[in-house]
Structures are given as C-alpha cells and as structure tokens.
C-alpha cells in the first residue's frame, strides 16, 4: 500500500506543478486566471481549467516533484 500512496503523492505534486506552470503561462499572455479557465474550457482542458481557479498548492520556484529538473 505504501507504494500506491507514494505514487498518489507524486502525481499530486506533479499535477500541482503542471497547474502552476499553466497559470504562469496564462499570466505571460496577460490573461487572468478566469480568462484562461474559459479558454481552456472551450478547448476541452476541463481539469486544468478548474485547477487554475483554485489557490496554488506549490511554489514552483521552491518545490519540484521528484525526478523533475
């Protein structure tokens, strides 16, 4: 069971990292989180559209998922 739990924790961190990168990309294009979520929803990126509207869960400058960079 511990392997599965560690796997879920890793996926959770990776998803949070990915979400923050999408949020930063939206801001680079001068889109608010709400505008970016609408665009993403229109192109069927529903999970990330919902995720970027939630408060950040990681600091992408300080915490990186295991195995990345």
Backbone as CSV, one residue per row, in Angstrom:
resi,resn,N_x,N_y,N_z,CA_x,CA_y,CA_z,C_x,C_y,C_z
1,UNK,0.821,-1.206,0.000,0.000,0.000,0.000,0.856,1.257,0.000
2,UNK,2.025,1.216,0.601,2.850,2.419,0.675,3.314,2.871,-0.711
3,UNK,3.571,1.917,-1.621,3.949,2.306,-2.983,2.824,3.064,-3.672
4,UNK,1.607,2.606,-3.501,0.476,3.285,-4.110,0.291,4.687,-3.535
5,UNK,0.457,4.806,-2.218,0.311,6.100,-1.572,1.405,7.065,-2.037
6,UNK,2.627,6.590,-2.139,3.721,7.430,-2.635,3.482,7.822,-4.085
7,UNK,2.936,6.905,-4.873,2.595,7.196,-6.263,1.562,8.323,-6.332
8,UNK,0.515,8.236,-5.518,-0.527,9.269,-5.485,0.061,10.598,-5.051
9,UNK,0.924,10.586,-4.055,1.577,11.835,-3.617,2.406,12.441,-4.742
10,UNK,3.116,11.608,-5.467,3.908,12.086,-6.598,3.042,12.674,-7.696
11,UNK,1.937,12.001,-8.014,1.008,12.510,-9.022,0.413,13.837,-8.571
12,UNK,0.074,13.932,-7.295,-0.479,15.169,-6.743,0.510,16.320,-6.906
13,UNK,1.769,16.091,-6.581,2.795,17.129,-6.732,2.993,17.490,-8.195
14,UNK,3.031,16.497,-9.061,3.212,16.744,-10.485,2.056,17.549,-11.053
15,UNK,0.832,17.209,-10.661,-0.343,17.938,-11.127,-0.309,19.388,-10.647
16,UNK,0.077,19.593,-9.394,0.167,20.956,-8.852,1.242,21.749,-9.583
17,UNK,2.369,21.121,-9.859,3.461,21.770,-10.588,2.998,22.164,-11.989
18,UNK,2.345,21.247,-12.680,1.825,21.500,-14.027,0.807,22.645,-14.004
19,UNK,-0.081,22.629,-13.045,-1.110,23.661,-12.940,-0.484,25.037,-12.759
20,UNK,0.522,25.126,-11.914,1.182,26.417,-11.694,1.890,26.897,-12.954
21,UNK,2.442,25.986,-13.718,3.079,26.382,-14.974,2.054,26.889,-15.978
22,UNK,0.889,26.276,-16.023,-0.185,26.757,-16.902,-0.636,28.142,-16.450
23,UNK,-0.752,28.348,-15.139,-1.149,29.653,-14.611,-0.110,30.724,-14.993
24,UNK,1.164,30.405,-14.859,2.210,31.360,-15.225,2.186,31.659,-16.723
25,UNK,1.906,30.658,-17.541,1.803,30.857,-18.983,0.645,31.789,-19.314
26,UNK,-0.474,31.590,-18.663,-1.630,32.472,-18.876,-1.274,33.906,-18.519
27,UNK,-0.594,34.095,-17.411,-0.208,35.446,-16.994,0.794,36.057,-17.966
28,UNK,1.653,35.240,-18.560,2.604,35.741,-19.558,1.874,36.282,-20.786
29,UNK,0.697,35.748,-21.062,-0.130,36.230,-22.176,-1.172,37.237,-21.706
30,UNK,-0.963,37.788,-20.530,-1.858,38.798,-19.947,-3.293,38.323,-19.813
31,UNK,-3.461,37.060,-19.487,-4.787,36.502,-19.219,-4.941,36.323,-17.718
32,UNK,-6.087,36.711,-17.197,-6.367,36.427,-15.790,-6.642,34.928,-15.660
33,UNK,-6.657,34.447,-14.436,-6.971,33.031,-14.215,-8.352,32.695,-14.772
34,UNK,-9.287,33.611,-14.598,-10.654,33.383,-15.069,-10.719,33.344,-16.598
35,UNK,-10.015,34.271,-17.257,-9.986,34.273,-18.722,-9.339,32.996,-19.247
36,UNK,-8.229,32.622,-18.648,-7.533,31.409,-19.076,-8.416,30.180,-18.867
37,UNK,-9.132,30.129,-17.758,-10.016,28.993,-17.489,-11.107,28.889,-18.553
38,UNK,-11.656,30.025,-18.971,-12.681,29.996,-20.035,-12.104,29.475,-21.347
39,UNK,-10.916,29.955,-21.705,-10.280,29.488,-22.939,-10.002,27.989,-22.861
40,UNK,-9.442,27.555,-21.744,-9.144,26.135,-21.576,-10.403,25.284,-21.628
41,UNK,-11.452,25.749,-21.013,-12.732,25.022,-21.028,-13.255,24.893,-22.458
42,UNK,-13.126,25.948,-23.242,-13.590,25.916,-24.636,-12.838,24.900,-25.480
43,UNK,-11.616,24.571,-25.085,-10.809,23.607,-25.832,-10.691,22.268,-25.109
44,UNK,-11.640,21.995,-24.232,-11.772,20.714,-23.526,-10.641,20.395,-22.549
45,UNK,-9.962,21.414,-22.029,-8.982,21.214,-20.975,-9.671,21.490,-19.635
46,UNK,-10.703,20.707,-19.357,-11.566,20.988,-18.213,-10.864,20.847,-16.870
47,UNK,-10.039,19.823,-16.711,-9.379,19.612,-15.410,-8.469,20.767,-15.054
48,UNK,-7.654,21.198,-16.001,-6.733,22.298,-15.699,-7.491,23.615,-15.597
49,UNK,-8.585,23.764,-16.337,-9.405,24.974,-16.232,-9.926,25.131,-14.803
50,UNK,-10.376,24.031,-14.220,-10.851,24.079,-12.824,-9.692,24.284,-11.863
51,UNK,-8.578,23.636,-12.150,-7.440,23.675,-11.224,-6.823,25.059,-11.098
52,UNK,-6.745,25.801,-12.194,-6.085,27.106,-12.101,-6.931,28.122,-11.342
53,UNK,-8.206,27.816,-11.128,-9.057,28.718,-10.356,-8.938,28.487,-8.854
54,UNK,-8.278,27.413,-8.471,-8.048,27.129,-7.049,-6.747,27.789,-6.610
55,UNK,-6.575,28.037,-5.316,-5.311,28.616,-4.837,-4.132,27.694,-5.162
56,UNK,-2.968,28.275,-5.413,-1.778,27.449,-5.700,-1.467,26.494,-4.555
57,UNK,-0.997,25.302,-4.917,-0.673,24.287,-3.910,0.821,24.096,-3.755
58,UNK,1.607,24.617,-4.672,3.059,24.525,-4.569,3.671,25.840,-5.023
59,UNK,4.892,26.065,-4.591,5.678,27.185,-5.088,6.621,26.593,-6.119
60,UNK,6.407,26.876,-7.392,7.192,26.235,-8.445,8.668,26.597,-8.377
61,UNK,9.013,27.650,-7.681,10.420,28.013,-7.551,11.114,27.244,-6.440
62,UNK,10.361,26.733,-5.482,10.953,26.063,-4.336,10.760,24.551,-4.329
63,UNK,9.632,24.079,-4.787,9.322,22.663,-4.674,9.089,22.073,-6.050
64,UNK,9.855,21.051,-6.380,9.697,20.389,-7.667,9.411,18.905,-7.391
65,UNK,8.507,18.341,-8.166,8.219,16.913,-7.970,9.480,16.065,-8.173
66,UNK,9.551,14.965,-7.475,10.709,14.087,-7.590,10.944,13.695,-9.031
67,UNK,12.206,13.745,-9.434,12.562,13.325,-10.782,12.478,14.400,-11.831
68,UNK,11.991,15.571,-11.500,11.902,16.636,-12.483,12.978,17.672,-12.221
69,UNK,13.601,18.090,-13.224,14.640,19.110,-13.254,15.697,18.945,-12.231
